[in-house]
Coordinates of C-alpha atoms in Angstrom, one line a residue:
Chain U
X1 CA 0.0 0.0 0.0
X2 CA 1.1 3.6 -1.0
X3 CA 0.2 5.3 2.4
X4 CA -0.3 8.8 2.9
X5 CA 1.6 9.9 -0.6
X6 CA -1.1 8.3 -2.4
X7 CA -3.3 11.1 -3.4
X8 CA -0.3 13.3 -4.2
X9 CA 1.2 10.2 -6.5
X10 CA -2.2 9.9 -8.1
X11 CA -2.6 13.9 -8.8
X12 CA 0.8 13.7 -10.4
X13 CA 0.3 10.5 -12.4
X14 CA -2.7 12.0 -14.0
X15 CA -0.7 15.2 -14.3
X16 CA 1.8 13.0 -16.6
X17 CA 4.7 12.0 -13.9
X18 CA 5.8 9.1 -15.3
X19 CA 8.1 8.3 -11.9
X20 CA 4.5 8.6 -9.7
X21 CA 3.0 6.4 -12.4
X22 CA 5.8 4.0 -11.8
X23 CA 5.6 3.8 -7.9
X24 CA 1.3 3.2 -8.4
X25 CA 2.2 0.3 -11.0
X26 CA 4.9 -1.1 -8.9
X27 CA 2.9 -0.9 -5.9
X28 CA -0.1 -2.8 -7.5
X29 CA 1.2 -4.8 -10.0
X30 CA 2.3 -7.5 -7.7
X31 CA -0.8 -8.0 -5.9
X32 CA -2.5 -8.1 -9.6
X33 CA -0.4 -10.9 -10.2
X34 CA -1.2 -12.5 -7.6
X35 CA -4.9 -12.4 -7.8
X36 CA -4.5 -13.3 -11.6
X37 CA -2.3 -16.2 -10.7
X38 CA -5.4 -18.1 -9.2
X39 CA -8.6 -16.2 -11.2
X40 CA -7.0 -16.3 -14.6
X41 CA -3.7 -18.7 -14.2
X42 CA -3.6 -19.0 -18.0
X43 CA -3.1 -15.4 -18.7
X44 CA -2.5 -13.7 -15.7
X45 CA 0.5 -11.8 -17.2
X46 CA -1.3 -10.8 -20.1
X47 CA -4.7 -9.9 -18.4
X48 CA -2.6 -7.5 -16.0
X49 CA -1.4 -5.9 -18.8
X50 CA -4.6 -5.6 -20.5
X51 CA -5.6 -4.0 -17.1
X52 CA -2.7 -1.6 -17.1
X53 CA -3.7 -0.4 -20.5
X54 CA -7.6 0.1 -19.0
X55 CA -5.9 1.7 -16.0
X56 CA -3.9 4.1 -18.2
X57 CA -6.7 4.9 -20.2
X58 CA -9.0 5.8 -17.2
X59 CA -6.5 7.5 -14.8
X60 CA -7.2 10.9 -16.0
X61 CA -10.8 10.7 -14.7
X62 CA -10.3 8.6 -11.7
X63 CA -11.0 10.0 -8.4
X64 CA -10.7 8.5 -5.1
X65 CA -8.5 7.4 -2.1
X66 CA -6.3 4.9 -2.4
X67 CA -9.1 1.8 -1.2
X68 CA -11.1 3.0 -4.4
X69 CA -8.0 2.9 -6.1
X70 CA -7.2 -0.4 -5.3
X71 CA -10.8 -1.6 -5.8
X72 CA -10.8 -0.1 -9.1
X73 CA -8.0 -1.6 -10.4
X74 CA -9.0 -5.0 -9.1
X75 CA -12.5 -4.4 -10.7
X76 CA -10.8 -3.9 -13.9
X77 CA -8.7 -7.0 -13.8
X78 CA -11.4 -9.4 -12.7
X79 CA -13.6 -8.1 -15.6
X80 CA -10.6 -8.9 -18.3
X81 CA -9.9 -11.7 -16.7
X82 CA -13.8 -12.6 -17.2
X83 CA -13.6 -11.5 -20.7
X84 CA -10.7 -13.4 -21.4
X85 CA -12.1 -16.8 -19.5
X86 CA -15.2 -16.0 -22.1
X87 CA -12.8 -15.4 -25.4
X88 CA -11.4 -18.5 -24.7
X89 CA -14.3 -20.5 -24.4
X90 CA -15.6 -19.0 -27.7
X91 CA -11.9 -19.6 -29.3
X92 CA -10.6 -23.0 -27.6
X93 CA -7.1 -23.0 -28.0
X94 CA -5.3 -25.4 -25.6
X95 CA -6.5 -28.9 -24.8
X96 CA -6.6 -27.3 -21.2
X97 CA -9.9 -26.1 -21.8
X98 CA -12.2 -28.6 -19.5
X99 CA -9.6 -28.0 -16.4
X100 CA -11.2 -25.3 -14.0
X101 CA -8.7 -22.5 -12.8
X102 CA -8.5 -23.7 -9.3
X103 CA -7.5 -26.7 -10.4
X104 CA -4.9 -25.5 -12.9
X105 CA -2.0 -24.7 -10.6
X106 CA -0.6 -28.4 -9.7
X107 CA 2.6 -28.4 -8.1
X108 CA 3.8 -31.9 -7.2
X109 CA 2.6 -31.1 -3.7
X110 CA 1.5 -27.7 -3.0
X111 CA 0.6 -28.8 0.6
X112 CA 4.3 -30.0 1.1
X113 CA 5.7 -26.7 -1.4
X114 CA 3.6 -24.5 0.8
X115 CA 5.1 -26.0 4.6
X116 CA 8.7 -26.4 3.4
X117 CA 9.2 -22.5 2.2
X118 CA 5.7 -20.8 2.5
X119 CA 6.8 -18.7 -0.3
X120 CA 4.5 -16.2 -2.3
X121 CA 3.8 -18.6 -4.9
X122 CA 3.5 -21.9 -2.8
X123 CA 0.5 -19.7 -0.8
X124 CA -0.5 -18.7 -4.2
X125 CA -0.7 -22.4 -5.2
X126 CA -2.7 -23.3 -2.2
X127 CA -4.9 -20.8 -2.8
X128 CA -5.6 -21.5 -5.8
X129 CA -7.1 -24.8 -4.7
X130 CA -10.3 -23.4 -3.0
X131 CA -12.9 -23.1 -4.0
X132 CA -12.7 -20.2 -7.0
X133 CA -14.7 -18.0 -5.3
X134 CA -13.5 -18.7 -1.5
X135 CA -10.1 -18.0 -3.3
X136 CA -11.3 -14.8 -4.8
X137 CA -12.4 -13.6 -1.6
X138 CA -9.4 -14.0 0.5
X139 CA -7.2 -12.5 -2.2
X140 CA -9.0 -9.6 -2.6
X141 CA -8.9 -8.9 1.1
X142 CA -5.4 -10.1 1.8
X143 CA -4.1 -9.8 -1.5
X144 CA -5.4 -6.4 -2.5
X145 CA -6.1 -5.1 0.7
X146 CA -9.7 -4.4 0.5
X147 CA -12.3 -4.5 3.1
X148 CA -15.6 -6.5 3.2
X149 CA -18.0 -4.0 1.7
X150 CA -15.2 -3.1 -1.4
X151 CA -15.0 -6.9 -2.3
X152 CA -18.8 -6.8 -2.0
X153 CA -19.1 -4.1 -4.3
X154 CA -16.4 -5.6 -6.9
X155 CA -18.0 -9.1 -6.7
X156 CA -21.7 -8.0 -6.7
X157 CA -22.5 -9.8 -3.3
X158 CA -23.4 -8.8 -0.1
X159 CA -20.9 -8.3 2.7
X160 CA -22.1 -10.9 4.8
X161 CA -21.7 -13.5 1.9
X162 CA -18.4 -12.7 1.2
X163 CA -17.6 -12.8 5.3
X164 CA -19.1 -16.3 4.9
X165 CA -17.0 -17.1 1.7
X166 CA -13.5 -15.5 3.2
X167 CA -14.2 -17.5 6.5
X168 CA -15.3 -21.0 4.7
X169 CA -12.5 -20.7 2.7
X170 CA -10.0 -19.9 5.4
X171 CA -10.9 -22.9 7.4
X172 CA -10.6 -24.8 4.4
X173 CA -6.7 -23.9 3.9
X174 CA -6.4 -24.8 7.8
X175 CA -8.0 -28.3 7.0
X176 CA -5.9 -28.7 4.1
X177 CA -2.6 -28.2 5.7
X178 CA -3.6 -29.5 8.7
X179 CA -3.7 -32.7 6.5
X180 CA -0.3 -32.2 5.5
X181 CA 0.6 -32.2 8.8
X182 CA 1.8 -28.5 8.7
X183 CA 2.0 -27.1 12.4
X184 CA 3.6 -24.6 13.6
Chain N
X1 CA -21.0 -13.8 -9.5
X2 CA -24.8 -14.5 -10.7
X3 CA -24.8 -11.7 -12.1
X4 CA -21.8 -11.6 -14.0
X5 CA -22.3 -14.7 -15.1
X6 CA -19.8 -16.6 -13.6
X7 CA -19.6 -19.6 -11.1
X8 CA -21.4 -19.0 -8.2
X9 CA -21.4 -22.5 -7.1
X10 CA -19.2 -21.9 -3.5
X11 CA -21.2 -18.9 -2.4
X12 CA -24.0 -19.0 -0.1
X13 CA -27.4 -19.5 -1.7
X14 CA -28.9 -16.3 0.4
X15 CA -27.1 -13.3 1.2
X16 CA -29.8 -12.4 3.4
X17 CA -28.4 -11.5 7.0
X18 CA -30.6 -14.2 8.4
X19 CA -28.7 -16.8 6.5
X20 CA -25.1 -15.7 5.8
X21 CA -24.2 -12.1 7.6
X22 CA -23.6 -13.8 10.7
X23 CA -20.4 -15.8 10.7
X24 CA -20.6 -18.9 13.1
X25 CA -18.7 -18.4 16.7
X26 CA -15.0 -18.6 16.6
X27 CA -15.1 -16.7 13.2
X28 CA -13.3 -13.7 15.3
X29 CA -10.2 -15.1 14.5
X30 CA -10.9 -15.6 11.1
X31 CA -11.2 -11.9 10.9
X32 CA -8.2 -11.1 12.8
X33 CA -6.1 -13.9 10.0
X34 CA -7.6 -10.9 7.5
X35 CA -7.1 -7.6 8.9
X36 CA -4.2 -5.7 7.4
X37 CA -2.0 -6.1 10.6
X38 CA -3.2 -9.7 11.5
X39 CA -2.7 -10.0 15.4
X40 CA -2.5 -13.4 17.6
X41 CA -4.6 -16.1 16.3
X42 CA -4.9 -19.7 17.8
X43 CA -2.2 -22.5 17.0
X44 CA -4.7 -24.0 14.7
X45 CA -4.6 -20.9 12.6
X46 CA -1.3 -20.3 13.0
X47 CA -0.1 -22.0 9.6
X48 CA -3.0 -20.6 7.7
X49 CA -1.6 -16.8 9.2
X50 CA 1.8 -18.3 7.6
X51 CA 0.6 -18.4 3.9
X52 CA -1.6 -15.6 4.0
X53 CA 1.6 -13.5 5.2
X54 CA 3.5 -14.9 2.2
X55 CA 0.6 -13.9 0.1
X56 CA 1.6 -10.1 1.7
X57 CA 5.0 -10.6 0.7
X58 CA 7.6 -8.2 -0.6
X59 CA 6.9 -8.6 -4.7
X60 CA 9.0 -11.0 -6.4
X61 CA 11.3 -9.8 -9.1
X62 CA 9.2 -11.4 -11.4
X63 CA 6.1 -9.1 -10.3
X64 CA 7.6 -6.0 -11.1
X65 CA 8.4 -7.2 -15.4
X66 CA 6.4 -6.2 -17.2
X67 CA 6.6 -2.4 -16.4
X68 CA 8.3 -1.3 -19.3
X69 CA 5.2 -1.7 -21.1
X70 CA 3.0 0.0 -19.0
X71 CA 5.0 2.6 -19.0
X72 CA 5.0 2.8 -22.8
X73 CA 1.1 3.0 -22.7
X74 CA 1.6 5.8 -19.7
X75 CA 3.3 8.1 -22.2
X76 CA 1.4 7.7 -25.0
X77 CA -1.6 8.6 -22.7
X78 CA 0.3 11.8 -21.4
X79 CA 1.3 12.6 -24.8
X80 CA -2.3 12.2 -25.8
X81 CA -3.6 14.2 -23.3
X82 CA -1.2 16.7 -23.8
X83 CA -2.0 17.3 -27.5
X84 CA -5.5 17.2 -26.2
X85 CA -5.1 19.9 -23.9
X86 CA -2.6 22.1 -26.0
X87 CA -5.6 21.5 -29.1
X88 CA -8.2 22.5 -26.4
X89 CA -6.1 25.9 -25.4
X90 CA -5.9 26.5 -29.2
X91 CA -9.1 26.0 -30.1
X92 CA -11.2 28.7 -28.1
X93 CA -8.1 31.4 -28.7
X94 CA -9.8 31.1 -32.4
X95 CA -13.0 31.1 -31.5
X96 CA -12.5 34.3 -29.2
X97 CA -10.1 35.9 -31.6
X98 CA -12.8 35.3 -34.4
X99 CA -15.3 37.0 -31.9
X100 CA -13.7 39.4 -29.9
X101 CA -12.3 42.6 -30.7
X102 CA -8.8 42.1 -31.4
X103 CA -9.8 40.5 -33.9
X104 CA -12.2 43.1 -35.2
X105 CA -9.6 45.6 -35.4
X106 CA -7.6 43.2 -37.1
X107 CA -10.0 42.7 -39.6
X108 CA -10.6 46.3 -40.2
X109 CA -6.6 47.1 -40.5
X110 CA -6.3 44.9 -42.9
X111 CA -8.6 42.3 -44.1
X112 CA -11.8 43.2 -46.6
X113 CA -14.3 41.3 -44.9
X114 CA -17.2 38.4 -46.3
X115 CA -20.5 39.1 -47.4
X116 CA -21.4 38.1 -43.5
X117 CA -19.1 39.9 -41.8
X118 CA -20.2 42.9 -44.4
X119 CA -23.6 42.7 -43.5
X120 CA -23.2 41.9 -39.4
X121 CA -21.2 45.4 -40.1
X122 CA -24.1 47.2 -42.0
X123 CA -26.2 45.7 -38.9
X124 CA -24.5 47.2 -36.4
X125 CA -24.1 50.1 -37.9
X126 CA -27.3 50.8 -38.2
X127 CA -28.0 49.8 -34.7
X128 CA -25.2 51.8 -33.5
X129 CA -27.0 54.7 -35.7
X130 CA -30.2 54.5 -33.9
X131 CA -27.9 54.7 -30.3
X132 CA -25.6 57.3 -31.1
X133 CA -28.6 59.4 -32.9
X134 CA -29.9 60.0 -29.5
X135 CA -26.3 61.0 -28.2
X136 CA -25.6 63.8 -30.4
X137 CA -22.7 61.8 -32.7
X138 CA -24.4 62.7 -35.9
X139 CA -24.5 66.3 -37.5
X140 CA -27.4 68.9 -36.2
X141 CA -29.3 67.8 -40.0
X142 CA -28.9 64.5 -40.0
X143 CA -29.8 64.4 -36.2
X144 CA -33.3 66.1 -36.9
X145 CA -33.4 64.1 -40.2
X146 CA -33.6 61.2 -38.0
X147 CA -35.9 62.8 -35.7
X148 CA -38.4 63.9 -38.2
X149 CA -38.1 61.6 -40.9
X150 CA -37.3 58.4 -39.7
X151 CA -39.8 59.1 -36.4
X152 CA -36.5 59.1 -33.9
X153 CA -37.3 60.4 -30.9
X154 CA -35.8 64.1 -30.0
X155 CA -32.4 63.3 -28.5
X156 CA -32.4 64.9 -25.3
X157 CA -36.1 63.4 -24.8
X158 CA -34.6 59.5 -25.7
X159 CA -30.5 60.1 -24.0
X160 CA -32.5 59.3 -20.9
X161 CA -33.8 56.0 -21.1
X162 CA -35.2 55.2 -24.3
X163 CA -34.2 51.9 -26.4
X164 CA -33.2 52.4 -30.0
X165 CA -36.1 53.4 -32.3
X166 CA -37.0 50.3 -34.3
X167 CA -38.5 52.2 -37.1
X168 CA -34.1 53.6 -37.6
X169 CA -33.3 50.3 -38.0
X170 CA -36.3 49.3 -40.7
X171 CA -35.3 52.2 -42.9
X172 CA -31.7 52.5 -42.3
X173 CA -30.5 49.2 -44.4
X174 CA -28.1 47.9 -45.7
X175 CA -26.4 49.8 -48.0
X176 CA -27.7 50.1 -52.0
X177 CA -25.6 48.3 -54.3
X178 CA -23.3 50.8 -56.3
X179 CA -23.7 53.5 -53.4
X180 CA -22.1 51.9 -50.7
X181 CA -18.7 49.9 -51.8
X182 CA -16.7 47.5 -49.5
X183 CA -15.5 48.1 -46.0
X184 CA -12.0 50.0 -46.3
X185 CA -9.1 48.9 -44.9
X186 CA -10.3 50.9 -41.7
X187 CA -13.0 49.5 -42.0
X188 CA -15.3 52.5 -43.2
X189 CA -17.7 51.9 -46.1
X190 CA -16.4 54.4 -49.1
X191 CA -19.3 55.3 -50.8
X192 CA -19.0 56.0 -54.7
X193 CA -21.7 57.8 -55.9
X194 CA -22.4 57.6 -59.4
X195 CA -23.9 60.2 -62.1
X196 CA -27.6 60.3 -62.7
X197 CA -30.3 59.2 -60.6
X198 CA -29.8 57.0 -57.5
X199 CA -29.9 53.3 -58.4
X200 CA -31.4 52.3 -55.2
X201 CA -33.6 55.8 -54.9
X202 CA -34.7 56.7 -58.0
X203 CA -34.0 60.0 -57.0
X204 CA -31.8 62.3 -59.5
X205 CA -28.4 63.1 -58.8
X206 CA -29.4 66.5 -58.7
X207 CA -32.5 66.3 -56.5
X208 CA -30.6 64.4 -53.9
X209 CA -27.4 67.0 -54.0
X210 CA -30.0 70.0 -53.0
X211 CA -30.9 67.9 -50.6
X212 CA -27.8 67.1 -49.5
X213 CA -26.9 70.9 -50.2
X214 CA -30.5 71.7 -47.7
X215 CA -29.0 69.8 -45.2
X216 CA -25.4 71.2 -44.9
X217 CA -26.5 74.6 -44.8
X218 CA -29.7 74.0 -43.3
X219 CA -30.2 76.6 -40.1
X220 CA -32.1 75.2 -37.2
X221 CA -33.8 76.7 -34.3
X222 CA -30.8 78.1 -31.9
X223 CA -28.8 78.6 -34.6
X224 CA -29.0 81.9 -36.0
X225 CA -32.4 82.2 -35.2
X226 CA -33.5 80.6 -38.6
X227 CA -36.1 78.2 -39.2
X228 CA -37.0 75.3 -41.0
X229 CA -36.7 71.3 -40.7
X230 CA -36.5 68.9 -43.5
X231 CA -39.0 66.4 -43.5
X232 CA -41.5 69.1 -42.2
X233 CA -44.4 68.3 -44.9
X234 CA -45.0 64.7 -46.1
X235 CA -43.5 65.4 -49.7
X236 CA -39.8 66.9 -48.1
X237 CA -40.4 63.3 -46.0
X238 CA -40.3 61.6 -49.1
X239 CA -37.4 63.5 -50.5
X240 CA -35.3 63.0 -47.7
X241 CA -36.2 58.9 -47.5
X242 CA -35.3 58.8 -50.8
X243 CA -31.9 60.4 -49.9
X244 CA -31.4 58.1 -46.9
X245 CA -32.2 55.0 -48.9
X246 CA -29.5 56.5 -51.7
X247 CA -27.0 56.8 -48.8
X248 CA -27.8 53.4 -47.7
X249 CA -28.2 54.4 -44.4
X250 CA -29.0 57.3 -42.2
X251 CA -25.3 57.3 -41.0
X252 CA -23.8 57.2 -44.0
X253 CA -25.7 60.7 -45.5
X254 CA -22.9 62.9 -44.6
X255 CA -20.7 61.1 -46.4
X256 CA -22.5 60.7 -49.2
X257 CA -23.8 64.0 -49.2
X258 CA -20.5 65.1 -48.8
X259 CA -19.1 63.1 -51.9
X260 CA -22.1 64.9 -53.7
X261 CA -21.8 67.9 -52.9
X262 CA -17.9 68.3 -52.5
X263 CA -18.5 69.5 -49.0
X264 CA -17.8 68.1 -45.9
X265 CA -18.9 71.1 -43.5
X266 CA -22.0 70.5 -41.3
X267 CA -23.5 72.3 -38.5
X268 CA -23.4 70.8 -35.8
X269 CA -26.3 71.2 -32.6
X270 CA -24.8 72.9 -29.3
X271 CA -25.9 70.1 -27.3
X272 CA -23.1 67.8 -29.2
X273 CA -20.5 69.9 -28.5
X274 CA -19.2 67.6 -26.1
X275 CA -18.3 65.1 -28.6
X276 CA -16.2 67.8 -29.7
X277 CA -17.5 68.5 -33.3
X278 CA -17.3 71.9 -32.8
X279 CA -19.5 75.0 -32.6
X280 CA -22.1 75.8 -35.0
X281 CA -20.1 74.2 -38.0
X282 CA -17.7 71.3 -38.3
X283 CA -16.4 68.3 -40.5
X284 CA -17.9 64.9 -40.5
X285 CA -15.1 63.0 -39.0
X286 CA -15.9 60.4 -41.4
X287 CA -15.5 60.3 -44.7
X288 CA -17.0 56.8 -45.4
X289 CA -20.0 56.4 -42.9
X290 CA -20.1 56.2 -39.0
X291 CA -17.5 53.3 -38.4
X292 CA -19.6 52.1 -35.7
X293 CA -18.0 50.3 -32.6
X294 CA -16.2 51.4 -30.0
X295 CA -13.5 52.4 -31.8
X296 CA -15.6 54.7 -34.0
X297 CA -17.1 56.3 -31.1
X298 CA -13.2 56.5 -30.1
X299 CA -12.8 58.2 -32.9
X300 CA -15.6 60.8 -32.6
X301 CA -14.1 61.6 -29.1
X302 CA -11.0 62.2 -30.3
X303 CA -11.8 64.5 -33.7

């Protein structure tokens, strides 16, 4: 998160600074990844950068704080991430096609990957393994840093159903490692 | 995600509070695992608080490629917008210049105007005529030929209050083809008035120069004790409409009376001696027509 420089890095991004444009991107590119990585794990590289473009193209006429800064840019991402999870459906390319996101990211043992080093992308694996839209919702809040009513706005559901889905899913990832026989 | 359209198959069926808002006992923790700054949770929780911190982690060098590119679409943005912005700053200068009065005088210093501008001119001249009839800008003759003939109000009665006379306007038009050439470079209409009869009038020549000739030596009540109005009887009405309508307009009789007659000496009413056309007698200051415009009046002032 930017902090308390944010608004002054967003009024000089959309005056043209380049360097405040770069320390928004670099601050929110990695968390995009990251969500991308388990809602769109085919293309997550190419959907951020699809999102950077609709970022860019919108900046001048943003307003907000830095939450509805972070919402928006997650809003954008999941809806090219939809739009791309649709193109591909219309335009199979890859035998992949049947295979479910969640179920995309297989490491050998992600359980195991995820105890030995609990790296970024081990948790990302085991994420990625919920349930899509338990995964969704824990990114979003731990990921991107937004609150219950933002991820309730971005996903079109009430807070309390996202509360539900955050806490289902969370008690999911302690089963699962539990099973593993992580403990720490 | 119903509504989207996408999988909604591990959200709760009812987002009603009565159903989902409440999360079951022990969730507390749950929320503390989610909070920015997670706190203490319970051993059971502690590994799932391990990957959601890596899932904070600092970004990967991998995370940050990529940038490059977003950059490039940054600048082409700010270039856009810049381009936008310097075509926006550009654009209304024109529009104002076209408008405003810079540009007027630019016009008149140097440019022959359209047939539009031409006739936007004419307009306000003659609107101008009906204003600065009131004000004493015209000479004594022409004044009271406005007055009388054209039904203008007495000056001192309209300088008060009174809006333009409408009736000015209706006569006064534009100005007759052959009688009234192009704006000048200053932007005055040069007159050239041809032999014979008015084209426009159907007056003769010589008819309208002993009007013009009544009118430059006319004497009016206050001066000299003499008097006499033209445009006192219906037929001298006529006569002198017919005159203005040769002229084009009632501002542009001096002048063309003037290049009639070969004289440019009018009297010139006491009460508009504070536009400083002197006494009982003075020159037309211009030669072509009232300008019109501020910088007309300007002009008046000044002569």
């Amino acid at each position: 998160m930017v902090g308390e420089d944010f608004a002054g890095l967003l009024a000089a991004a959309q005056g043209g600074s380049e360097a405040a444009f770069s320390v928004l991107w670099r601050d929110g590119n990695p968390a995009l990844l990251r969500y991308l990585r388990v809602i769109a794990p085919e293309a997550a590289e190419d959907t951020a950068a699809e999102t950077w473009v609709q970022v860019v193209r919108g900046l001048p006429r943003f307003s907000g704080d830095e939450a509805a800064w972070r919402a928006w840019l997650f809003t954008i991402a999941r809806r090219r991430a939809l739009d791309q999870a649709r193109l591909r459906r219309r335009h199979p390319a890859e035998p992949l096609e049947g295979i479910q996101p969640a179920e995309v990211p297989r490491a050998y043992d992600a359980e195991q990957q995820a105890m030995e080093n609990l790296a970024t992308e081990a948790a990302i694996t085991l994420v990625s393994r919920l349930p899509r839209q338990q995964a969704e919702v824990i990114l979003l809040r731990v990921v991107a840093g937004l609150d219950t009513e933002a991820v309730a706005g971005l996903l079109g559901r009430s807070p309390g159903a996202v509360r539900v889905a955050a806490h289902r899913g969370l008690r999911k990832l302690a089963t699962m490692l539990a099973e593993a026989g992580v403990t720490l | 995600m119903r509504r989207r359209g996408a999988p909604d198959d591990d959200m709760p069926e009812s987002s009603s509070p009565a159903h989902g808002d409440i999360p079951p006992d022990g969730d507390g923790d749950l929320e503390v695992l989610l909070a920015r700054e997670p706190g203490e949770v319970t051993a059971g929780l502690r590994p799932v608080a391990e990957v959601l911190s890596a899932l904070r982690a600092a970004p990967a060098p991998g995370e940050l490629t990529g940038e490059d590119l977003a950059m490039a679409g940054f600048r082409e943005m700010a270039g856009r917008a810049r381009r936008r912005a310097r075509a926006a700053a550009d654009a209304p200068r024109h529009t104002v210049a076209f408008r405003g009065p810079r540009h007027r005088r630019r016009r008149r210093s140097g440019l022959v105007p359209g047939p539009r501008l031409a006739a936007a001119a004419a307009l306000a001249v003659v609107a101008l005529g009906g204003v600065a009839a009131y004000t004493g800008s015209l000479p004594t003759p022409i004044q009271r030929l406005a007055h009388e003939v054209i039904a203008a109000p007495p000056a001192h009665h309209v300088a008060r209050h009174h809006p333009p006379p409408r009736p000015l306007a209706r006569e006064a038009t534009a100005p007759a083809p052959g009688h009234a050439g192009p704006a000048a470079p200053d932007g005055r209409v040069r007159h050239s008035v041809s032999a014979g009869s008015s084209a426009s009038s159907g007056t003769p020549r010589s008819e309208l120069a002993g009007l013009c000739r009544a009118l430059q030596h006319a004497r009016w009540p206050g001066q000299n004790g003499q008097n006499g109005q033209p445009g006192q009887n219906g037929q001298d009405r006529d006569a002198y409409r017919a005159l203005v309508k040769a002229a084009g307009d009632i501002w542009r009789v001096p002048a063309y009376c003037s290049a009639l007659t070969g004289q440019n000496t009018w009297p010139w009413d006491r009460r508009t001696q504070q536009h400083g056309h002197g006494g009982s007698g003075g020159q037309w200051p211009f030669p072509g027509g009232y300008p019109g415009g501020r910088g007309g009046q300007r002009a008046a002032s000044r002569s």
